Amino acid sequence: MYPDAHTELNFRTPLELLVATILSAQTTDKRVNMVTPILFSRYPSAADYAAADRDELEKIIQSTGFYHAKTNSLIGLGGALCERFGGEVPPRLRDLVTLPGVGRKTANVVLGNAFGIPGITVDTHFGRLARRFGWTTSDDPEKVEADVATLIPRRDWTMLSHRVIWHGRRVCHARRPACGACGLARLCPSYGEGPVDPVVAAKLVKPGPFS
Ligand code: SF4
């Protein structure tokens, strides 16, 4: 259904993807993509974030929400990358999760999409759909990641994450999944959780793109 699924955040380097992913907390990729062109041109390196003027940085990212906390994360991130990793984004999960503002979800996004290292990205969509598919019963993202990792070959993890998230955004919504218009209906143990009438369901589908 989604042969060309990909991250909907715009980026050119691992640092840009790391920053964009931190900014994407509690907002849409579209909103992040609106602020990153100016952000990335103003702060091209980790050292630039480390030395950023807080007020200026806050103003640029304000529209993404939670901008005090996100500003703290970006300045701290720049400092940590310069102090411990020579200003470069490290390509290892256990290093990435030590950085300010970076949890397993963000780390897996960066590994999978900037470094080509397979990662399962358990965001709100992935967790919900994994439960609906019967892949896990857990609400804990780390447990969901571990459960899915036992079911799906490692080489498919990154693309699987994109495809599941795309389906969650477009069809299998949290409140009213569009079951009657869903290409997975015959396979899905949760078919019927949303409207099964094709006309009603078709109206619930959001075509995207979301970037
Ligand atoms: S059948 Fe319904 S619950 Fe299952 S994946 Fe499709 S929209 Fe989601």
CSV table of C-alpha atoms in Angstrom, one decimal, residues 1-2 5-6 8 29 121 123-133 135 159-179 181-184 188 201 204-210:
chain,number,residue,atom,x,y,z
A,1,MET,CA,0.0,0.0,0.0
A,2,TYR,CA,2.9,2.4,0.7
A,5,ALA,CA,6.8,5.4,2.5
A,6,HIS,CA,9.5,7.6,4.0
A,8,GLU,CA,7.9,13.2,6.3
A,29,ASP,CA,6.0,17.1,10.6
A,121,THR,CA,10.3,3.7,15.6
A,123,ASP,CA,5.5,6.6,18.0
A,124,THR,CA,1.9,6.9,19.0
A,125,HIS,CA,0.7,5.5,15.6
A,126,PHE,CA,3.1,2.6,15.6
A,127,GLY,CA,2.1,1.6,19.1
A,128,ARG,CA,-1.6,1.8,18.4
A,129,LEU,CA,-1.4,-0.2,15.2
A,130,ALA,CA,0.9,-2.8,16.6
A,131,ARG,CA,-1.7,-3.5,19.3
A,132,ARG,CA,-4.6,-3.5,16.7
A,133,PHE,CA,-2.6,-6.0,14.6
A,135,TRP,CA,1.7,-7.8,17.5
A,159,MET,CA,10.5,0.6,6.2
A,160,LEU,CA,8.0,-1.2,8.4
A,161,SER,CA,8.1,1.8,10.7
A,162,HIS,CA,7.3,4.2,7.9
A,163,ARG,CA,4.6,2.1,6.5
A,164,VAL,CA,2.8,1.5,9.8
A,165,ILE,CA,3.1,5.2,10.7
A,166,TRP,CA,1.7,6.2,7.3
A,167,HIS,CA,-1.2,3.8,7.7
A,168,GLY,CA,-1.9,5.3,11.1
A,169,ARG,CA,-1.9,8.8,9.8
A,170,ARG,CA,-4.0,8.1,6.7
A,171,VAL,CA,-6.4,5.3,7.6
A,172,CYS,CA,-6.1,3.6,11.0
A,173,HIS,CA,-6.8,6.7,13.1
A,174,ALA,CA,-6.9,6.6,16.9
A,175,ARG,CA,-10.6,7.4,17.3
A,176,ARG,CA,-12.3,6.3,14.2
A,177,PRO,CA,-10.2,4.0,12.1
A,178,ALA,CA,-11.5,3.8,8.5
A,179,CYS,CA,-12.0,0.0,8.5
A,181,ALA,CA,-11.9,1.6,3.4
A,182,CYS,CA,-8.8,-0.2,4.7
A,183,GLY,CA,-6.6,-2.3,2.5
A,184,LEU,CA,-5.7,-4.5,5.5
A,188,CYS,CA,-6.6,-7.3,10.5
A,201,ALA,CA,-15.1,5.0,6.0
A,204,LEU,CA,-12.4,9.3,7.2
A,205,VAL,CA,-9.3,8.6,5.1
A,206,LYS,CA,-6.8,11.4,5.1
A,207,PRO,CA,-4.9,11.2,1.8
A,208,GLY,CA,-1.7,13.1,2.9
A,209,PRO,CA,1.0,14.1,2.3
A,210,PHE,CA,1.6,15.3,5.9
